[in-house]
């Protein structure tokens, strides 16, 4: 039986070595005792997990009490969550973008104003706070869809990758892993002319001028113990058709993840049909973009043929339900995509909220609203979308599972909060997905290091203040 909070833990040993700024790096040997653990799609009570060099070296079940020297994680421990799609700077729009009415396109105007104020230093401060918020929400890896490359007037910084490197450093200092999805963004829209419509004054800092120049700059980016480099095509409206293959080939040569915003808006589909005579999905397929390392973000307004094409190529789908409903984008055909063969993952995108339990819950509940029937995904399937599938989409296939040899990335959800108290522990996955929130995350462990302990961040001690100050610095 779960003990009440005031008596839940016996005296604890010192935690594993506290992560130092600069990396979500690997901890020395440690032992964690999981009161309840999500193993092989079921809840297992009393599990001891031994960690060596950042990976799970041994798992022992049937361990009723914490072994000597072990750190007890009370509640339900899941694999670390993967936030497959993030624009860190959008966090500064929370609540501000909720004033008044409008569409995706009017929201975009507000977003551009924030984007125009960021520098490497202010972006680092904001991203560090945002990634710390993610760690508090149980997220151990993030896919950062990054296109703020240059100064606001389009001039490259002395270090052309200063903005991307700021994001990598911010993730390390917040204690989480990052896949920096360096994004090609070259045009403002689809036109008959070669090269598309030129970037407007808001977008000029996003553009490298050509896919070849983008590839040259992106090739200079370097990963780290906590960071990997991937690629992204912003959308078919932002990368002209004749340059799509260059980005796809760059990713293919490196076996790197490749992400793309796909059919988020019907206007994008209409323009593509008008100019190219096909849907965005078909255009991407014709230029070698689709495949098992590729993830389409949103995949909202698709034809039957689009769905079949994405499924047959094993192209992934990242749904971001809180953003898709916040921007009135629509409900994507997630169930049909999965049935066709497209693996599902989840992202918080614009960070209207940062809560992957809410994203997982919304995936199912959106489908219920559309179909007027229940039970499209089991809780286990939704946990898998938030963990293993997300890590796979981000190029971290060794994460997302609690098993020997996997990265020791864990998140513990309280089973004794006002939201989660009552159900039997064996229903822990159902409780996490359909009742819990990010506020119920008690512990986050990354590479064996205890980044969040009892709801407190070890590296960013006052995350709300860090968020408030970094956002205030961007106000005009």
XYZ file of C-alpha atoms in Angstrom:
476
model
C 0.000 0.000 0.000
C 1.301 3.456 -0.870
C 2.241 5.324 2.271
C 1.112 8.915 2.865
C 3.593 11.570 1.776
C 4.750 12.502 5.272
C 5.832 8.941 5.972
C 6.526 7.591 2.521
C 10.317 7.226 2.647
C 12.724 5.793 5.143
C 15.941 7.778 5.691
C 17.545 8.191 2.307
C 21.197 7.802 1.369
C 22.884 10.640 -0.451
C 21.632 10.756 -4.040
C 23.880 9.736 -6.898
C 26.323 12.421 -7.914
C 24.389 15.601 -8.670
C 24.512 16.542 -12.350
C 26.890 19.378 -13.010
C 26.059 22.248 -15.356
C 27.008 21.437 -18.908
C 25.566 17.962 -19.279
C 22.929 15.409 -18.548
C 25.952 13.153 -18.475
C 26.364 9.728 -16.991
C 26.411 9.003 -13.300
C 28.664 6.547 -11.546
C 27.125 3.337 -10.237
C 23.809 3.712 -8.429
C 20.903 1.585 -7.266
C 17.278 2.694 -7.434
C 14.417 0.856 -5.789
C 11.149 1.312 -7.666
C 8.041 0.854 -5.557
C 6.108 0.073 -8.749
C 7.740 -0.167 -12.181
C 6.401 -0.325 -15.728
C 8.112 -3.445 -17.092
C 7.097 -5.258 -20.274
C 3.756 -3.424 -20.436
C 2.648 -4.243 -16.909
C 3.161 -2.861 -13.401
C 5.673 -4.816 -11.345
C 5.963 -4.105 -7.593
C 9.322 -3.927 -5.829
C 11.997 -3.582 -8.517
C 15.674 -2.837 -7.935
C 17.494 -1.184 -10.822
C 21.258 -1.050 -10.846
C 22.969 1.587 -12.973
C 26.506 1.600 -14.368
C 27.911 4.197 -16.742
C 24.489 5.709 -17.338
C 22.790 2.468 -18.345
C 20.700 -0.126 -16.585
C 23.077 -2.949 -15.726
C 20.703 -5.176 -13.752
C 16.997 -5.419 -12.893
C 15.757 -7.465 -9.962
C 12.066 -8.019 -9.309
C 10.356 -9.137 -6.116
C 12.443 -6.788 -3.959
C 9.951 -5.831 -1.255
C 12.003 -3.125 0.484
C 14.795 -0.808 -0.631
C 18.193 -2.542 -0.517
C 20.877 -0.898 1.633
C 22.214 2.202 -0.088
C 19.440 2.294 -2.702
C 17.471 5.421 -3.509
C 13.743 4.751 -3.175
C 11.431 6.026 -5.907
C 7.900 5.716 -4.519
C 4.993 5.738 -6.948
C 4.921 4.355 -10.489
C 8.219 4.557 -12.354
C 8.013 4.714 -16.137
C 10.761 5.045 -18.730
C 11.733 8.681 -19.223
C 9.320 10.594 -21.452
C 10.343 11.839 -24.906
C 9.012 15.196 -26.081
C 9.340 14.611 -29.813
C 8.489 18.129 -30.975
C 9.456 21.404 -29.295
C 9.936 25.027 -30.216
C 11.480 26.250 -26.965
C 10.915 29.950 -27.643
C 7.161 29.434 -28.038
C 7.016 29.025 -24.250
C 7.183 32.826 -24.084
C 3.785 32.959 -25.833
C 1.905 31.070 -23.123
C -1.226 33.029 -22.081
C -0.181 36.011 -24.248
C -1.328 34.096 -27.321
C -4.647 33.288 -25.639
C -5.818 36.907 -25.704
C -8.557 37.536 -28.281
C -9.397 35.282 -31.207
C -7.932 34.435 -34.581
C -6.328 31.579 -36.510
C -2.976 29.843 -36.820
C -1.871 32.682 -39.080
C -2.685 35.451 -36.588
C -0.977 33.429 -33.846
C 2.063 33.223 -36.132
C 2.335 37.015 -36.172
C 2.625 37.060 -32.374
C 5.223 34.289 -32.548
C 7.319 36.255 -35.033
C 7.536 39.194 -32.624
C 9.078 36.980 -29.940
C 11.376 35.289 -32.446
C 12.731 38.663 -33.525
C 13.911 39.546 -30.010
C 15.992 36.469 -29.264
C 19.781 36.454 -29.099
C 22.066 33.523 -28.281
C 22.228 34.661 -24.655
C 18.504 35.283 -24.165
C 17.632 32.092 -26.029
C 19.977 30.104 -23.794
C 18.351 31.539 -20.660
C 14.825 30.843 -21.913
C 15.595 27.345 -23.194
C 17.391 26.395 -19.978
C 14.260 27.296 -18.020
C 11.940 25.565 -20.511
C 13.997 22.378 -20.484
C 14.046 22.489 -16.682
C 10.241 22.701 -16.785
C 10.321 19.631 -19.023
C 12.499 17.742 -16.536
C 9.998 18.582 -13.804
C 7.324 17.076 -16.083
C 9.264 13.810 -16.449
C 10.683 14.545 -19.894
C 14.192 13.160 -20.282
C 14.699 13.865 -24.002
C 13.468 16.617 -26.295
C 13.444 17.064 -30.051
C 14.112 20.756 -30.635
C 12.837 21.837 -34.067
C 15.299 24.697 -34.451
C 15.152 27.363 -37.138
C 16.248 30.613 -35.415
C 19.698 30.470 -36.952
C 20.886 34.021 -37.574
C 20.581 37.579 -36.293
C 17.182 39.248 -36.824
C 18.373 40.952 -40.026
C 19.592 37.640 -41.434
C 23.287 38.256 -40.769
C 25.059 35.119 -39.543
C 26.574 35.343 -36.095
C 30.380 35.123 -35.845
C 29.685 31.547 -34.833
C 27.040 30.550 -37.405
C 25.652 27.922 -34.999
C 25.551 30.146 -31.935
C 21.799 29.721 -31.517
C 21.855 25.945 -31.909
C 24.778 25.597 -29.539
C 22.900 27.726 -26.997
C 20.074 25.180 -27.094
C 22.431 22.237 -26.681
C 24.085 23.913 -23.697
C 20.697 24.793 -22.199
C 19.533 21.177 -22.340
C 22.718 20.001 -20.679
C 22.403 22.529 -17.904
C 18.774 21.535 -17.355
C 19.820 17.884 -17.148
C 17.991 16.404 -20.145
C 18.945 14.934 -23.500
C 18.339 16.817 -26.732
C 18.135 15.999 -30.401
C 18.755 19.299 -32.154
C 16.697 19.063 -35.331
C 18.433 21.770 -37.316
C 15.776 23.082 -39.660
C 15.958 24.225 -43.269
C 13.646 27.227 -43.750
C 14.226 28.966 -47.071
C 10.964 30.420 -48.408
C 7.795 32.120 -47.237
C 5.468 30.126 -49.449
C 4.915 27.911 -52.464
C 4.951 29.685 -55.817
C 5.427 28.763 -59.474
C 8.857 30.391 -59.475
C 11.875 28.281 -58.659
C 12.936 28.832 -55.068
C 9.469 29.750 -53.854
C 8.541 33.104 -52.402
C 11.492 34.748 -50.633
C 11.465 34.904 -46.823
C 9.714 37.939 -45.413
C 11.304 40.303 -42.895
C 10.302 38.069 -39.976
C 11.684 34.921 -41.593
C 14.973 36.248 -42.904
C 16.834 35.100 -39.780
C 15.585 31.555 -40.371
C 17.096 31.201 -43.848
C 20.543 30.089 -44.987
C 19.671 31.056 -48.581
C 19.758 27.545 -50.001
C 19.649 23.946 -48.849
C 23.307 23.594 -49.775
C 24.249 26.502 -47.501
C 22.011 25.057 -44.788
C 23.837 21.725 -45.065
C 27.248 23.393 -44.831
C 26.281 25.206 -41.634
C 24.500 22.217 -40.083
C 27.504 19.998 -40.786
C 29.556 22.050 -38.320
C 27.223 21.208 -35.430
C 28.611 18.704 -32.971
C 26.757 16.435 -30.599
C 27.655 15.666 -27.008
C 27.017 12.981 -24.431
C 23.529 14.443 -23.936
C 23.015 15.758 -27.489
C 22.526 14.362 -30.987
C 22.086 16.246 -34.248
C 19.224 15.646 -36.649
C 17.625 17.553 -39.504
C 14.260 19.063 -40.285
C 12.407 20.454 -43.265
C 10.211 23.159 -41.848
C 7.406 22.405 -44.326
C 6.846 22.157 -48.054
C 5.905 25.832 -48.028
C 9.298 26.768 -46.488
C 11.606 24.471 -48.478
C 11.169 24.579 -52.259
C 10.580 21.234 -53.938
C 13.872 21.234 -55.813
C 15.791 21.560 -52.516
C 14.003 18.890 -50.473
C 16.339 16.110 -51.598
C 19.422 17.978 -50.353
C 18.088 17.966 -46.804
C 16.969 14.350 -47.040
C 20.369 13.272 -48.373
C 22.193 15.123 -45.565
C 20.165 13.222 -42.991
C 20.524 9.942 -44.855
C 24.297 10.175 -45.030
C 24.389 10.534 -41.236
C 21.541 8.105 -40.493
C 20.062 11.014 -38.559
C 16.416 11.712 -37.708
C 14.567 13.883 -40.231
C 11.412 15.723 -39.182
C 8.941 17.858 -41.133
C 5.754 19.810 -40.406
C 3.230 18.095 -42.649
C -0.251 19.224 -43.680
C -0.829 21.188 -40.505
C -2.951 23.692 -42.415
C -5.332 23.230 -45.339
C -3.827 26.351 -46.952
C -0.538 24.468 -47.304
C -2.316 21.594 -49.036
C -4.184 23.937 -51.371
C -1.017 25.755 -52.417
C 0.848 22.494 -52.998
C -1.952 21.087 -55.118
C -2.160 24.308 -57.115
C 1.565 24.542 -57.892
C 2.743 20.928 -57.867
C -0.454 19.056 -58.637
C -0.070 16.777 -55.623
C -0.394 16.737 -51.864
C 2.537 17.670 -49.576
C 2.873 14.003 -48.587
C 3.264 12.909 -52.215
C 5.708 15.761 -52.878
C 7.884 14.639 -49.960
C 7.740 11.025 -51.153
C 8.736 12.005 -54.687
C 11.845 13.773 -53.343
C 13.041 10.985 -51.059
C 11.983 12.496 -47.743
C 9.725 9.763 -46.353
C 11.043 6.673 -44.561
C 11.586 5.027 -41.192
C 13.946 7.761 -39.919
C 11.450 10.476 -40.871
C 8.697 11.847 -38.644
C 5.858 14.004 -39.875
C 4.712 16.549 -37.329
C 0.907 16.971 -37.036
C -0.066 15.068 -40.218
C -3.483 16.635 -39.764
C -5.186 17.135 -43.139
C -4.377 13.973 -45.083
C -6.026 12.070 -47.897
C -6.521 8.310 -47.859
C -3.570 7.991 -50.228
C -1.423 10.161 -47.928
C -2.185 7.889 -44.973
C -1.344 4.776 -46.981
C 1.894 6.351 -48.213
C 3.058 7.356 -44.727
C 2.202 3.938 -43.349
C 3.819 1.937 -46.148
C 7.092 3.884 -45.787
C 7.025 3.552 -41.967
C 7.220 7.334 -41.693
C 6.399 8.307 -38.126
C 3.694 10.658 -36.909
C 4.180 13.065 -34.015
C 0.881 14.348 -32.682
C 0.845 17.501 -30.549
C -2.781 17.583 -29.375
C -2.608 20.535 -26.975
C -1.077 22.748 -29.659
C -3.315 21.409 -32.415
C -6.426 22.300 -30.423
C -4.943 25.574 -29.109
C -4.301 26.765 -32.677
C -7.574 25.300 -33.988
C -5.611 23.197 -36.460
C -7.920 20.194 -36.344
C -7.739 16.565 -35.205
C -5.340 14.423 -37.190
C -6.186 10.831 -38.225
C -3.865 9.280 -35.636
C -5.688 5.969 -35.326
C -5.793 5.430 -39.082
C -2.126 6.391 -39.402
C -1.095 3.885 -36.773
C -3.195 1.154 -38.353
C -1.515 1.920 -41.679
C 1.935 1.434 -40.126
C 3.009 4.922 -38.982
C 4.474 4.820 -35.444
C 2.972 7.471 -33.140
C 4.901 9.804 -30.842
C 3.955 12.930 -28.908
C 5.165 16.512 -28.546
C 4.254 19.664 -26.687
C 5.187 21.870 -29.690
C 4.189 25.442 -28.739
C 4.145 24.627 -25.002
C 0.650 25.875 -24.298
C 1.256 23.328 -21.560
C 4.224 21.030 -21.025
C 2.624 17.783 -19.955
C 3.042 14.566 -21.947
C 0.382 12.840 -19.862
C -2.046 15.434 -21.168
C -0.783 14.881 -24.723
C -1.260 11.108 -24.406
C -4.705 11.516 -22.869
C -5.743 13.996 -25.548
C -4.747 11.610 -28.330
C -7.361 9.134 -27.134
C -9.977 11.683 -26.095
C -9.767 13.563 -29.404
C -10.426 10.327 -31.251
C -13.385 9.625 -28.973
C -14.895 13.006 -29.820
C -14.467 12.407 -33.519
C -15.672 8.796 -33.588
C -18.093 8.833 -30.645
C -16.587 5.549 -29.472
C -14.043 4.749 -26.747
C -10.888 2.721 -26.419
C -8.821 3.416 -29.531
C -5.547 2.966 -27.637
C -4.766 1.133 -24.433
C -2.930 2.991 -21.703
C 0.077 0.809 -22.531
C 0.032 1.956 -26.161
C -0.155 5.602 -25.094
C 2.742 5.141 -22.662
C 4.694 3.616 -25.534
C 3.988 6.653 -27.726
C 5.301 8.925 -24.967
C 8.407 6.834 -24.325
C 9.896 4.249 -26.700
C 8.364 5.608 -29.913
C 9.391 9.155 -29.087
C 12.967 8.189 -28.335
C 13.132 6.175 -31.549
C 11.910 9.204 -33.521
C 14.638 11.316 -31.908
C 17.457 8.907 -32.662
C 17.784 7.526 -29.116
C 16.649 3.913 -29.681
C 18.522 2.786 -26.570
C 16.136 4.808 -24.374
C 12.443 4.546 -23.581
C 12.398 1.164 -21.838
C 13.251 -0.102 -18.383
C 15.389 -3.037 -19.379
C 18.970 -4.189 -19.088
C 21.288 -2.230 -21.347
C 18.901 0.689 -21.829
C 19.777 4.223 -20.834
C 18.863 4.731 -17.180
C 16.209 7.386 -17.837
C 13.269 7.137 -15.426
C 10.260 9.162 -14.326
C 8.263 8.447 -11.178
C 4.613 9.479 -10.949
C 2.977 9.870 -7.543
C 0.141 7.455 -6.854
C -0.991 9.308 -3.736
C -1.898 12.782 -5.024
C -5.456 14.120 -5.181
C -5.492 13.166 -8.867
C -3.991 9.695 -8.584
C -5.004 8.333 -5.172
C -7.468 5.446 -5.061
C -6.857 3.122 -8.030
C -4.995 -0.141 -7.505
C -1.264 0.124 -8.293
C -1.649 -2.466 -11.059
C -3.714 0.188 -12.883
C -0.779 2.588 -12.699
C -0.547 3.126 -16.462
C -4.250 3.966 -16.679
C -3.831 6.310 -13.721
C -0.820 8.042 -15.271
C -2.406 8.512 -18.694
C -5.994 9.302 -17.776
C -5.673 11.060 -14.402
C -2.135 12.270 -13.672
C -0.536 15.507 -14.772
C 2.981 16.859 -14.927
C 2.428 18.102 -11.372
C 2.403 14.463 -10.223
C 5.977 13.808 -11.332
C 8.000 13.127 -8.207
C 11.378 12.043 -9.618
C 13.245 12.291 -12.917
C 16.444 10.330 -13.488
C 18.584 10.873 -16.603
C 21.496 8.556 -17.294
C 21.290 7.369 -13.706
C 21.499 10.898 -12.296
C 18.729 12.177 -10.039
C 17.832 15.388 -11.888
C 14.472 15.923 -10.139
C 14.040 14.681 -6.555
C 10.692 14.960 -4.788
C 9.568 17.551 -7.330
C 12.634 19.791 -6.940
C 15.115 20.382 -9.760
C 18.730 19.718 -8.806
C 20.272 22.134 -11.325
C 17.754 24.957 -11.683
C 16.542 25.480 -8.119
C 13.854 28.070 -8.930
C 12.394 27.122 -12.294
C 9.374 29.481 -12.111
C 11.679 32.426 -11.483
C 13.989 31.355 -14.327
C 10.982 31.200 -16.655
C 9.587 34.551 -15.511
C 12.895 36.376 -15.842
C 13.832 34.915 -19.221
C 10.393 35.703 -20.655
C 10.337 39.209 -19.174
C 13.627 39.914 -20.968
C 11.845 39.408 -24.311
C 9.022 41.877 -23.774
C 9.148 44.907 -25.991
